[in-house]
Each structure stands twice: as structure tokens, then as C-alpha cells.
Short mmCIF file of C-alpha atoms in Angstrom, two decimals:
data_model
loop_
_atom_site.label_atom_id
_atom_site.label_comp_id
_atom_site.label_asym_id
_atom_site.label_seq_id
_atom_site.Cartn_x
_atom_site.Cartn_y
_atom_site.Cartn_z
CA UNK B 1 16.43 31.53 -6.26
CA UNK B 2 15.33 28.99 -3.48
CA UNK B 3 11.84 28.31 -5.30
CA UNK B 4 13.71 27.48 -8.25
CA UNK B 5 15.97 25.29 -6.57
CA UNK B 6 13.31 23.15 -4.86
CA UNK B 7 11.44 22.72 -8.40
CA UNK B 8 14.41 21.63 -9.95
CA UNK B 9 14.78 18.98 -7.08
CA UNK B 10 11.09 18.03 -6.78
CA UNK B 11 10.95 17.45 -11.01
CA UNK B 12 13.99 14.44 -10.33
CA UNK B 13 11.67 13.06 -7.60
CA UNK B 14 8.72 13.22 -9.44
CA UNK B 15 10.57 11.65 -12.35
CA UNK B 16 11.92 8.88 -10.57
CA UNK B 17 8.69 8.26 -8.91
CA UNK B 18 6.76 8.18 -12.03
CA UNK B 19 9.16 5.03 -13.00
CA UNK B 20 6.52 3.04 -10.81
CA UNK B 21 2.92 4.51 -12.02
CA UNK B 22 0.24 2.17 -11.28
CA UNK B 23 2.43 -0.39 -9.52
CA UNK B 24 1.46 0.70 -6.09
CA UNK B 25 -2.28 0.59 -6.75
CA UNK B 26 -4.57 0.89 -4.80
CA UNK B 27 -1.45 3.21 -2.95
CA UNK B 28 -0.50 6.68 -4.77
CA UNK B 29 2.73 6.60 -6.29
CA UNK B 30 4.94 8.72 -4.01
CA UNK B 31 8.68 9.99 -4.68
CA UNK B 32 11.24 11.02 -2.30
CA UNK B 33 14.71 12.63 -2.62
CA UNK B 34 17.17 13.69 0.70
CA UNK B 35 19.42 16.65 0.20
CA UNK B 36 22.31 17.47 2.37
CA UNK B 37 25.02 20.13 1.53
CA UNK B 38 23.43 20.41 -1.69
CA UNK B 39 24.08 17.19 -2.50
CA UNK B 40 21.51 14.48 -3.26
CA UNK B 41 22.25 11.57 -0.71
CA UNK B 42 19.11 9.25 -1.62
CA UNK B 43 16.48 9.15 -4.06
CA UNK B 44 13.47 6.63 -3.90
CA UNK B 45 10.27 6.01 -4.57
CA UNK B 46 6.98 4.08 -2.79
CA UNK B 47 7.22 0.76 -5.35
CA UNK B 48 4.56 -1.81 -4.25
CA UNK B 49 1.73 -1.43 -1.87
CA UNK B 50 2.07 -2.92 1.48
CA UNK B 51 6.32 -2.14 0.92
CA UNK B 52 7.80 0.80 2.68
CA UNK B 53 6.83 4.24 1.44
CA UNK B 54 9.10 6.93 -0.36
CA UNK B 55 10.14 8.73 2.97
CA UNK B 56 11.08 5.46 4.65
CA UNK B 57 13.27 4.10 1.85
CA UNK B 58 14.59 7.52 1.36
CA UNK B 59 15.92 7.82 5.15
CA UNK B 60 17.81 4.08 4.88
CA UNK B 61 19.08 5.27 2.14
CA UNK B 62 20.71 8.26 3.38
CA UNK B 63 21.41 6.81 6.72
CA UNK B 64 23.65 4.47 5.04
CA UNK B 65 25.08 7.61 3.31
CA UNK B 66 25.73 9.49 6.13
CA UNK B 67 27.79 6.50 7.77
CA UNK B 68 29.95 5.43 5.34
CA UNK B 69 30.70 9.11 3.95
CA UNK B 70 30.26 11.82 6.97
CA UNK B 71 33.11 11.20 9.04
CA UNK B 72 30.85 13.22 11.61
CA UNK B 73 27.77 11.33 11.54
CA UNK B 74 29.78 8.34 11.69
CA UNK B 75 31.43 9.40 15.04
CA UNK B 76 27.59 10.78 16.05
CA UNK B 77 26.34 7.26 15.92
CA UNK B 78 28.62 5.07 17.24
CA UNK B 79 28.79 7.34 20.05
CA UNK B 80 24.83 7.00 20.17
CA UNK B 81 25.55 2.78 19.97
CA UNK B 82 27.74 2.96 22.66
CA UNK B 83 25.08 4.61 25.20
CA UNK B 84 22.40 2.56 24.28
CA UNK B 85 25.06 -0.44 24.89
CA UNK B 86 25.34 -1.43 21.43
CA UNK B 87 28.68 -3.24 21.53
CA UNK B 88 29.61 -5.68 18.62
CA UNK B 89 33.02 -6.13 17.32
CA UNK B 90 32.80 -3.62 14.67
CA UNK B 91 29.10 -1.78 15.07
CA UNK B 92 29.77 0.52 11.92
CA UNK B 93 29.64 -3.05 9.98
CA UNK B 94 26.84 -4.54 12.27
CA UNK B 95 24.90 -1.04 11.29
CA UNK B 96 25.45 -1.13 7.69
CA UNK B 97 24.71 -5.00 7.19
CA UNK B 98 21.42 -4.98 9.57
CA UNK B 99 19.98 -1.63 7.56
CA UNK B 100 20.80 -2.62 4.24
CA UNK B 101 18.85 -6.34 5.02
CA UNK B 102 15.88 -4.92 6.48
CA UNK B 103 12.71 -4.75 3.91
CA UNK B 104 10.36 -4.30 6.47
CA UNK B 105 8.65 -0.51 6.91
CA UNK B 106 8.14 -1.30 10.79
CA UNK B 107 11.65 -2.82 11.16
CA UNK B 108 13.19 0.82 9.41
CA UNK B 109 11.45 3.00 11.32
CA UNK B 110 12.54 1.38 14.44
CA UNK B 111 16.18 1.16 13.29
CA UNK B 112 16.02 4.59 12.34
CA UNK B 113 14.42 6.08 15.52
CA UNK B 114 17.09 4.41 17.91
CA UNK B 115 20.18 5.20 16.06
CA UNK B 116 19.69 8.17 13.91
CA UNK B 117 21.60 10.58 16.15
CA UNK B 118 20.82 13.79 15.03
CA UNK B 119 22.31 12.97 11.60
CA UNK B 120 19.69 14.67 9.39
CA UNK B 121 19.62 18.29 11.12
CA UNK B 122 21.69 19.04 7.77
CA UNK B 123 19.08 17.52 5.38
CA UNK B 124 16.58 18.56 3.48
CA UNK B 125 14.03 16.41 2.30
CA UNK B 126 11.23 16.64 -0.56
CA UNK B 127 8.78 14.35 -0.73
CA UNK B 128 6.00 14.85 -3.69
CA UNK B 129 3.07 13.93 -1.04
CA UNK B 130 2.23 15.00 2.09
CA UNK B 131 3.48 12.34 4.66
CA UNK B 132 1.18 10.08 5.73
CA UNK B 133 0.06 10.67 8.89
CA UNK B 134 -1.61 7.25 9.86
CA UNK B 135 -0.73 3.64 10.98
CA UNK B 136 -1.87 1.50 8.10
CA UNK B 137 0.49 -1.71 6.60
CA UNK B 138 3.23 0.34 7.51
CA UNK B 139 3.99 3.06 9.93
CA UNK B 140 3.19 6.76 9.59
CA UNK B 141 5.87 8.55 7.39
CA UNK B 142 5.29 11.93 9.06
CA UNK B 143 6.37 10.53 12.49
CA UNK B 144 9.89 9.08 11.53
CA UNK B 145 10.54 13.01 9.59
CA UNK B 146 9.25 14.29 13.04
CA UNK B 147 11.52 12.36 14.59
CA UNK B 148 14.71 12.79 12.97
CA UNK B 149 13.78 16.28 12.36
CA UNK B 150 15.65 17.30 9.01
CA UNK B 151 16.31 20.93 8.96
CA UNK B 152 13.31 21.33 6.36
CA UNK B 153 10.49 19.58 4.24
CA UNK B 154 9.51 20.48 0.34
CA UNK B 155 6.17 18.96 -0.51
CA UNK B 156 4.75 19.21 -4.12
CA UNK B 157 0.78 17.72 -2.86
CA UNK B 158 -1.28 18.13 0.26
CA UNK B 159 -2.73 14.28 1.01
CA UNK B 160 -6.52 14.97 0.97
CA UNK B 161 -7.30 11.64 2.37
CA UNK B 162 -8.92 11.56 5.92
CA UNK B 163 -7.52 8.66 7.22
CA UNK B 164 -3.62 9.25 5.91
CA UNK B 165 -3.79 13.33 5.85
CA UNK B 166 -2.49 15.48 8.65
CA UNK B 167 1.38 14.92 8.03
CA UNK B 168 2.04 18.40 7.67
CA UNK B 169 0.35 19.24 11.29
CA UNK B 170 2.82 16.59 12.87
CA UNK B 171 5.56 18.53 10.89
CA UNK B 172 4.66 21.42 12.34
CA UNK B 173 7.85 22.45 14.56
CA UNK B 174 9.61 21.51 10.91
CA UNK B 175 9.90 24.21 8.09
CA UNK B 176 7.58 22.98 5.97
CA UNK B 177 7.55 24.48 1.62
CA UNK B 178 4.30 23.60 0.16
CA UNK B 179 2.65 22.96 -3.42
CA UNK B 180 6.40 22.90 -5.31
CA UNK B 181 5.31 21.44 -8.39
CA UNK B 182 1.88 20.78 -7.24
CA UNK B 183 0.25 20.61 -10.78
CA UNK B 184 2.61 17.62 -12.04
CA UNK B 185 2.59 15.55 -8.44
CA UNK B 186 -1.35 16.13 -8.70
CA UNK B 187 -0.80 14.04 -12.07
CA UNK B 188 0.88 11.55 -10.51
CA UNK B 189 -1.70 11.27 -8.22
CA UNK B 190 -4.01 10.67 -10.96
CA UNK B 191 -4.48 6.80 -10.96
CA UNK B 192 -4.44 6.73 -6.98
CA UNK B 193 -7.04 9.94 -7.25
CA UNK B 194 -9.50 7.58 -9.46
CA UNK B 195 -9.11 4.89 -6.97
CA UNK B 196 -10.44 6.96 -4.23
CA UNK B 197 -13.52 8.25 -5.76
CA UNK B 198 -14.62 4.33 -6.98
CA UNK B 199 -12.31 1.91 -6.45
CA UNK B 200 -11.91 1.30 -10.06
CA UNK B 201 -8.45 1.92 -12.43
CA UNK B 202 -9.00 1.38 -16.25
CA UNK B 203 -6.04 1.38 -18.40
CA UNK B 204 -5.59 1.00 -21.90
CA UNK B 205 -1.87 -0.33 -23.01
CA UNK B 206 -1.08 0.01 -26.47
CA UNK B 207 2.84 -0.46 -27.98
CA UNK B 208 3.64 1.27 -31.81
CA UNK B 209 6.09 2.62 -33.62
CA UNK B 210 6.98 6.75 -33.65
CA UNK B 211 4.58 6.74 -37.05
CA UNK B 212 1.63 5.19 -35.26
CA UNK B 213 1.54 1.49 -37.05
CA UNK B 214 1.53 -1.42 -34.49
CA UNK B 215 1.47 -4.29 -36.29
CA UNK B 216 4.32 -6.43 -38.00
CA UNK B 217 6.73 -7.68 -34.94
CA UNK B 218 8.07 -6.58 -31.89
CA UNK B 219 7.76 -3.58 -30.53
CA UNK B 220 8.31 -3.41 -26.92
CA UNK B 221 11.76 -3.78 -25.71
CA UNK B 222 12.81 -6.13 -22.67
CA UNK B 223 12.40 -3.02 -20.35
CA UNK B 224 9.11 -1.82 -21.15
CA UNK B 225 7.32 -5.91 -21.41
CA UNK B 226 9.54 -5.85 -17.75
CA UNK B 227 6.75 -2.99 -16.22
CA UNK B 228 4.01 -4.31 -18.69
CA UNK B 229 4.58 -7.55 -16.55
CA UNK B 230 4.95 -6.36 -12.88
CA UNK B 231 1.35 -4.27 -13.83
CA UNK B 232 -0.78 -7.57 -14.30
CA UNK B 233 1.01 -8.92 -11.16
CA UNK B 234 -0.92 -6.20 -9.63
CA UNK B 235 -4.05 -6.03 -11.86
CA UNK B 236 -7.02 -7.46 -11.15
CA UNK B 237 -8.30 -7.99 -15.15
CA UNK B 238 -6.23 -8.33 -18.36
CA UNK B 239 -8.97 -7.20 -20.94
CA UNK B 240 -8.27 -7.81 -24.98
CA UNK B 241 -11.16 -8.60 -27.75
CA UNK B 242 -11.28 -11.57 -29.64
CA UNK B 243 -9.55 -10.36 -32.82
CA UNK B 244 -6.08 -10.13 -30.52
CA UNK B 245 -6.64 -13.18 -28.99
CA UNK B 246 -7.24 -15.37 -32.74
CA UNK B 247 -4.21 -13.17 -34.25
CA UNK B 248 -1.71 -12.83 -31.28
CA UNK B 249 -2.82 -16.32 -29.14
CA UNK B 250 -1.07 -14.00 -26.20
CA UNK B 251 -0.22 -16.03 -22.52
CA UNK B 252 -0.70 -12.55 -20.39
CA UNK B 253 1.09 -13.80 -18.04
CA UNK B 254 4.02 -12.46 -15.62
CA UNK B 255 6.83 -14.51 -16.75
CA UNK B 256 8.92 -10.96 -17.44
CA UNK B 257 7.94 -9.75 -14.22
CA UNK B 258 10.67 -9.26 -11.24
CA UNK B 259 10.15 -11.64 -8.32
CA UNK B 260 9.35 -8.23 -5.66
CA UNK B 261 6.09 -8.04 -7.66
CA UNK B 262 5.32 -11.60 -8.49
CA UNK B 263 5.61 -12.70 -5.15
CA UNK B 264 2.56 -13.24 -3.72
CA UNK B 265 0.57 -12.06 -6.58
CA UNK B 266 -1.35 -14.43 -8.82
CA UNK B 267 -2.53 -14.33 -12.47
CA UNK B 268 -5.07 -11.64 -13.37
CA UNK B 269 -8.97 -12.63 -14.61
CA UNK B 270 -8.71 -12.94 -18.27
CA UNK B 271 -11.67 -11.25 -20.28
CA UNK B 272 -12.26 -11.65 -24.18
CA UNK B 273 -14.48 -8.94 -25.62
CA UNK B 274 -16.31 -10.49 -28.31
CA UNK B 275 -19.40 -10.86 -29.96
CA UNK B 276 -18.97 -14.07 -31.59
CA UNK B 277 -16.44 -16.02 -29.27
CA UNK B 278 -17.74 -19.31 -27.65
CA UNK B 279 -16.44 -20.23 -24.81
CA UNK B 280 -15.67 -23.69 -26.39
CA UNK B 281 -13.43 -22.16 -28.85
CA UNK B 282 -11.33 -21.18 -26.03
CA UNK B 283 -9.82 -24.30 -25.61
CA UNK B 284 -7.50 -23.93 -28.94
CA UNK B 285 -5.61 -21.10 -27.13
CA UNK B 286 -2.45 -20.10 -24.74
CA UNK B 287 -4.87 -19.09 -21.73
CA UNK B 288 -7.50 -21.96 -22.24
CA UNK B 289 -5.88 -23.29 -18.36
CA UNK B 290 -6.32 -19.67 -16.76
CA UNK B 291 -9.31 -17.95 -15.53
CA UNK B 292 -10.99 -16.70 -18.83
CA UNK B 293 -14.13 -14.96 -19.14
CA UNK B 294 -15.49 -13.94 -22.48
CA UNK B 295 -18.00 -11.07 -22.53
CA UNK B 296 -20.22 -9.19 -25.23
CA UNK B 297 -19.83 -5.62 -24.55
CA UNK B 298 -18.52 -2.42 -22.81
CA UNK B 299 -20.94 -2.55 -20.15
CA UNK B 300 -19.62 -5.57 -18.91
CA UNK B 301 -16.41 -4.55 -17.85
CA UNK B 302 -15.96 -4.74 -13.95
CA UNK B 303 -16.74 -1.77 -12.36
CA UNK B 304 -13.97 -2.27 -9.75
CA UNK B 305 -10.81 -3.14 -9.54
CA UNK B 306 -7.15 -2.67 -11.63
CA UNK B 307 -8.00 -3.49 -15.49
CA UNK B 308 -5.43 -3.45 -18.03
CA UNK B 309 -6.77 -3.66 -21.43
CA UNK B 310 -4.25 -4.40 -24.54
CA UNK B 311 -4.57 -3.77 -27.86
CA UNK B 312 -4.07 -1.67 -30.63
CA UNK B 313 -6.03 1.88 -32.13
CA UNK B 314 -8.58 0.33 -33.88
CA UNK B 315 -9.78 -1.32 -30.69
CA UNK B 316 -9.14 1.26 -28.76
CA UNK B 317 -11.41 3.81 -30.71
CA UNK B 318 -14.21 0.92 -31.16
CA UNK B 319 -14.61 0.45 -27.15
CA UNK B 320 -14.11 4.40 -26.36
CA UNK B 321 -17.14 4.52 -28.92
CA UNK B 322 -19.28 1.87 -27.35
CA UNK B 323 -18.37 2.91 -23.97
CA UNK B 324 -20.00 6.48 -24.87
CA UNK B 325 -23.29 4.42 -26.68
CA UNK B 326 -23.33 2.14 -23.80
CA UNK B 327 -22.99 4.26 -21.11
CA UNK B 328 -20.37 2.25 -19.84
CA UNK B 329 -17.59 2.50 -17.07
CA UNK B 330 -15.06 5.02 -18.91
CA UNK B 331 -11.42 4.29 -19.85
CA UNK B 332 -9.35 6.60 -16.75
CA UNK B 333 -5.82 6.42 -19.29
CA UNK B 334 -4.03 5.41 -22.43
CA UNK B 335 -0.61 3.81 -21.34
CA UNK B 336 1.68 4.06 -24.67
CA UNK B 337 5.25 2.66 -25.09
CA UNK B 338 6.70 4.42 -28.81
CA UNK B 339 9.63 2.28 -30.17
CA UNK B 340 11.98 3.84 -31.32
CA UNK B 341 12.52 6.25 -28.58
CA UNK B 342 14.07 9.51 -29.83
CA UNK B 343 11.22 12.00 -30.20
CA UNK B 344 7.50 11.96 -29.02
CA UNK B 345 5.39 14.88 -29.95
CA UNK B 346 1.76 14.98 -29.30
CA UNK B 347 0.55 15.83 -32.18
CA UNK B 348 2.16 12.25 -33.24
CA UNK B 349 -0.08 10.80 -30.71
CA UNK B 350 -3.16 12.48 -31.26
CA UNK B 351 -3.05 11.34 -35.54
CA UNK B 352 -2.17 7.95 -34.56
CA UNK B 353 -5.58 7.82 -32.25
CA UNK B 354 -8.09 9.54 -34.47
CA UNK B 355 -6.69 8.07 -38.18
CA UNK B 356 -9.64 5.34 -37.46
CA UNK B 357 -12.13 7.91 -36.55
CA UNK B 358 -11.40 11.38 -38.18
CA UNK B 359 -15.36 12.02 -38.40
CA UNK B 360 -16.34 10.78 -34.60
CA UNK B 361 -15.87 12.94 -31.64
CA UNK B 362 -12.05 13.62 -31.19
CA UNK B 363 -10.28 12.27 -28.14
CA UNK B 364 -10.50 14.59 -25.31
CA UNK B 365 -7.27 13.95 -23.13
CA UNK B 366 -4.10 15.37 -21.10
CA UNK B 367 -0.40 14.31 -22.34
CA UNK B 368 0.51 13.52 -18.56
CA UNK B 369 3.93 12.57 -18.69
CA UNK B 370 6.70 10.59 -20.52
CA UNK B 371 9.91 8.39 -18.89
CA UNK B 372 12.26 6.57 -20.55
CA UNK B 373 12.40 2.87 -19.93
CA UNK B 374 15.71 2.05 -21.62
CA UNK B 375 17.85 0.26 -18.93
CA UNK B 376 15.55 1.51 -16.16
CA UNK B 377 14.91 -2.02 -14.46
CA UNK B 378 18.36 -3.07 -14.94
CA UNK B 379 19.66 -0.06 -13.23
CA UNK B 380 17.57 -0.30 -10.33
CA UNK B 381 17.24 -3.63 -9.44
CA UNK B 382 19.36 -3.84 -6.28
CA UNK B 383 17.02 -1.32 -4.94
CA UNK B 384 13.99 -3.46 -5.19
CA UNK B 385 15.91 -6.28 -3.86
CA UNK B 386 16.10 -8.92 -6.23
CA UNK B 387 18.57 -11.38 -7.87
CA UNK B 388 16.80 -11.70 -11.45
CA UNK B 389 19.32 -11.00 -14.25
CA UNK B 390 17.60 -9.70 -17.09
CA UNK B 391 19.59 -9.32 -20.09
CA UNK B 392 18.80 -7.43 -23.28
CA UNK B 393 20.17 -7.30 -26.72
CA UNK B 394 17.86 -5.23 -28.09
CA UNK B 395 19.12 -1.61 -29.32
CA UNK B 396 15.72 -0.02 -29.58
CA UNK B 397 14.42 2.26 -26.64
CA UNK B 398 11.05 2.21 -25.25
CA UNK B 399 9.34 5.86 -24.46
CA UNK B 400 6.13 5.13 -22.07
CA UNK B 401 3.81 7.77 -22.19
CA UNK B 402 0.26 8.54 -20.39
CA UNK B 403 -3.01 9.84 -21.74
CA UNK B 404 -5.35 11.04 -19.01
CA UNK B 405 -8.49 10.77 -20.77
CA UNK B 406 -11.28 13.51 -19.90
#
């Protein structure tokens, strides 16, 4: 069946796209995949705000498909190349070079609009929000599917947004499949969702073993410190308490982090909950040069902004407790990476959060989603256009999982 089809398609673009939750803050994170024959010809994903959104990516990267493996698209555009006087000593090269270069969302759009040719009649693509319908940092997504007019669009989420929604009115003369797989791109959404109503994002990161402990050594492989990394290059606050920072002397920094997100980022705000911390005694650790705050309760976490706060259960149920007492701006998520990665149940989950606090209130949350980080960054690296090597010895997998908290 066709509405089975489409699901099964939409799930690998929602999977891929959750690889980059929370990294395109304040942006949603958006995934994209281009079908053709029943083949898929591109999958990508919306991976930093301010960078070229899922649709974009997703049409370079089936351009350059189509040309180097559709003998009739080739001939399609070079014929188009040769009208518009496009004459270099080999143009398929000149083509292929120029696209795969450009980084620019402006620069694609334009290079797609002159010399797509009618290539994507044959295409189908799904996209798990509604293209954006608005001129922003980048160009409006639902323009460039207007004008190369793929045979149909699949979208999992209507954009609700008044400034970016209207995609699917542009789309009109398109067939257009809506809400496929709207309940899991709605959690996707979630972070982005939060954003909207107060400009605030509160995560709580927390790495332990498939039993629950998280003390005694390493836990997080190079893969999963990798995205830990590229988040504070896009966070606004790194929040810990005072026991972490005497036992672990952390530098919560970006060292790990690949140069697409460190450039042009800078260090997050540091902030040490604790009730007995001086700020003179800050001096004797890693992050006494950085831009350290320490402060005494819940209530004084920012009400705005990206905030990443790391620890471990015990800290975790202490601030969800005084954030309740205190009134206090809630924790949105619980960001969990389980080492090692073979099987995650939630029930596993749920003990390991309550052991501390079997007689409070029990955690009310949603098990969002899980992705496997093993080899993720090393795999997709040429795709976010860096150089880095990053090399791992490690055997152990990471499993990142998300808590929606209610």
C-alpha cells in the first residue's frame, strides 16, 4: 500500500534527521529524503541554523545524482547549459565541481533554478516539515520544490509558524500527502516547539551504563562526547552543581566538536549551582579563565536561551525537586547516552531515575526517541564539510535517548 510506503520512507528521514536534535536551535530540526524510481537518491537533514535547510541539501544532493547516474538527465542538462550559453571545456565536470563546493543556501537555490532541467518530474520528495515558505537567512524551501516541480511531496508536519508557514499553498499545483508520520515529526519538533512559545530550551545530559550507575570512568564514547560537544557550541549555558565541578574539575569546552559547528561559535556561560561555592574558590579549577557564574538555586537559572545541564541522577532528581518547590523555569528534556549500546528498555530508564526518590512524585515523561551514535559522525562527515579526522578505538556503542518531560 502507498500509505505504507511513504511511512516507511518518512521513518528513515525522520531518523536521520533526529541525528542533529538540538543542533539547529533556535531552527526545528528538519529531515529530507528524494525518491526517484523507487530508489533513494539523497537523504539529508537541516544541521546548523543559518546553513541550508533539509530540502535544499536534499536537491544538491540528488542533482549530483541525477548527473553522474541518469544518462537522461545528463543529456537534459547539458542541453539546458548549452542554451543558456554555458560553454566550458567539459560542463558535466564544471557542474559537478561548482555544486559540490557551494555551502551557501542562496548560492544552491540559484544553481538549482538555472540548470535543473526538468530532472526531478520523476522524484518524489518527503520532507518531515512543511517547507518554509519565507525569506529568512536562507531562501524559501517551498519555492525551489515549486520550481523544480517533483512529481509529488510527502510531508509528516504542517509548519504552524506565521512567518515560515504557507509552503504547502505555494505547492499547490504539486501533489501534496500530508501528516505521514505526523505524531513522531511533531516530536522532533519538540525542542524547536519550546523555543517558540518562550525562547527558552532546558536540557538535562546525563551518560550511564545499561544498569543505571554513572560513576567509575568513562562512559561516553568518542561519538556521543563528538554531539555532546557541537551542543555547547550552540548553547548558550553549560549548567552543573558544585559537587561535579570539586569531583570531575570538567573544562566544558568544545575541543571534540567538528569545525562546521565551532566556527563562529564561542564558549557557553558557565553556571555552578551551589550553596556553599565562593566565587574565590573558583580559581583552583579547569574553567577559573572562562565566563563562570555560580548561583544558589533553581530559580536562578536563565529563563532564556539554550541550557545544557550535566550531571548525574542524584542531581537530576534534587533540581526537578527544587524546581517544583521553587516554582522555577522547568527542565523541557532528559538527553541520555546508555553505554553499552545493545538494549534500552524504558522501564530501565524509569528505575534508574526514581532509585533516589522512590517516595517523591514519580517522573512524568515521554520516551521520545533513540539513535545510535556508533560511527555516526565519522560516517557523515563529508556531508557537513569538514576535514577533522576523528579516530576511535573504543569498542563500546553509545545509545542517545530523549525524555520529554511533562
Amino acid at each position: 500500500m502507498k500509505h505504507d510506503s511513504d511511512s516507511f520512507f518518512m521513518r528513515i528521514a525522520l531518523d536521520y534527521a533526529w541525528s542533529f536534535q538540538t543542533l539547529t536551535l533556535p531552527n526545528p530540526c528538519v529531515g529530507s529524503l528524494v525518491l526517484c524510481d523507487n530508489a533513494i537518491i539523497a537523504l539529508q537533514a537541516h544541521k546548523k541554523a543559518g546553513s541550508p535547510h533539509a530540502e535544499v541539501l536534499a536537491c544538491k544532493e540528488a542533482f549530483l545524482y541525477k548527473i553522474t547516474h541518469d544518462e537522461v538527465a545528463k543529456r537534459a542538462v547539458l542541453e539546458s547549459c548549452k542554451k543558456q550559453g554555458l560553454n566550458k571545456d567539459n560542463t558535466l565536470s564544471y557542474l559537478i565541481n561548482t555544486l559540490q563546493n557551494m555551502q551557501d543556501s542562496k548560492h544552491i537555490h540559484e544553481f538549482i533554478t538555472a540548470y535543473h532541467s526538468g530532472i526531478f518530474h520523476n522524484c518524489e520528495f518527503f520532507v518531515t516539515l512543511e517547507p518554509c515558505n519565507h525569506y529568512g537567512k536562507t531562501p524559501p524551501c517551498a519555492e525551489l520544490l515549486k520550481t523544480i516541480a517533483p512529481k509529488r511531496i510527502i510531508i509528516a508536519h504542517e509548519d504552524s509558524t506565521p512567518k515560515a508557514s504557507g509552503g504547502a499553498n505555494t505547492l499547490a499545483h504539486i501533489p501534496i500527502t500530508h501528516r505521514i508520520l505526523r505524531d513522531e515529526a511533531h516530536k522532533l519538533l519538540f525542542p524547536f516547539l519550546q523555543w517558540q512559545k518562550k525562547q527558552s530550551f532546558t536540557l538535562f545530559k546525563i551518560a550511564h551504563r545499561l544498569h543505571g550507575d554513572y560513576k567509575n570512568g568513562i562512559i561516553s564514547n568518542e561519538d556521543s562526547r563528538i554531539f555532546t560537544h557541537n551542543m555547547r557550541c550552540i548553547a548558550d549555558y553549560i549548567i552543573i552543581s558544585g559537587a561535579t565541578l570539586r569531583e570531575d574539575n570538567p573544562l566544558l569546552d568544545t575541543r571534540f566538536s567538528l569545525p562546521f559547528y565551532q566556527q563562529d561559535s564561542i564558549n557557553p556561560k558557565i553556571l555552578i549551582l551551589s550553596k556553599t561555592m565562593q566565587e574565590k574558590d573558583l580559581k583552583n579549577y579547569n574553567i577559573a579563565h572562562r565566563n563562570v557564574s555560580i548561583i544558589r538555586s533553581a530559580r536562578e537559572i536563565p529563563s532564556s536561551g539554550f541550557k545544557i545541564i550535566e550531571g548525574g541522577f542524584a542531581f537530576l532528581n534534587s533540581l526537578l525537586q527544587d524546581i517544583e518547590t521553587e516554582n522555577a523555569m522547568p527542565i523541557d528534556c532528559v538527553m541520555g547516552y546508555i553505554a553499552p549500546a545493545f538494549n534500552l528498555g524504558e522501564d530501565i530508564v524509569h528505575k534508574a531515575m526514581i532509585e533516589s526518590n522512590r517516595n517523591e512524585n514519580k517522573i512524568q515523561y515521554t520516551l521520545a526517541h533513540t539513535t545510535t551514535l556508533t560511527d555516526f559522525w565519522l560516517q557523515k562527515m563529508s556531508e557537513i564539510q569538514t576535514s577533522k579526522i576523528i579516530e576511535s578505538n573504543e569498542m563500546t556503542a553509545n545509545i542517545i535517548y530523549y525524555l520529554f518531560i511533562k
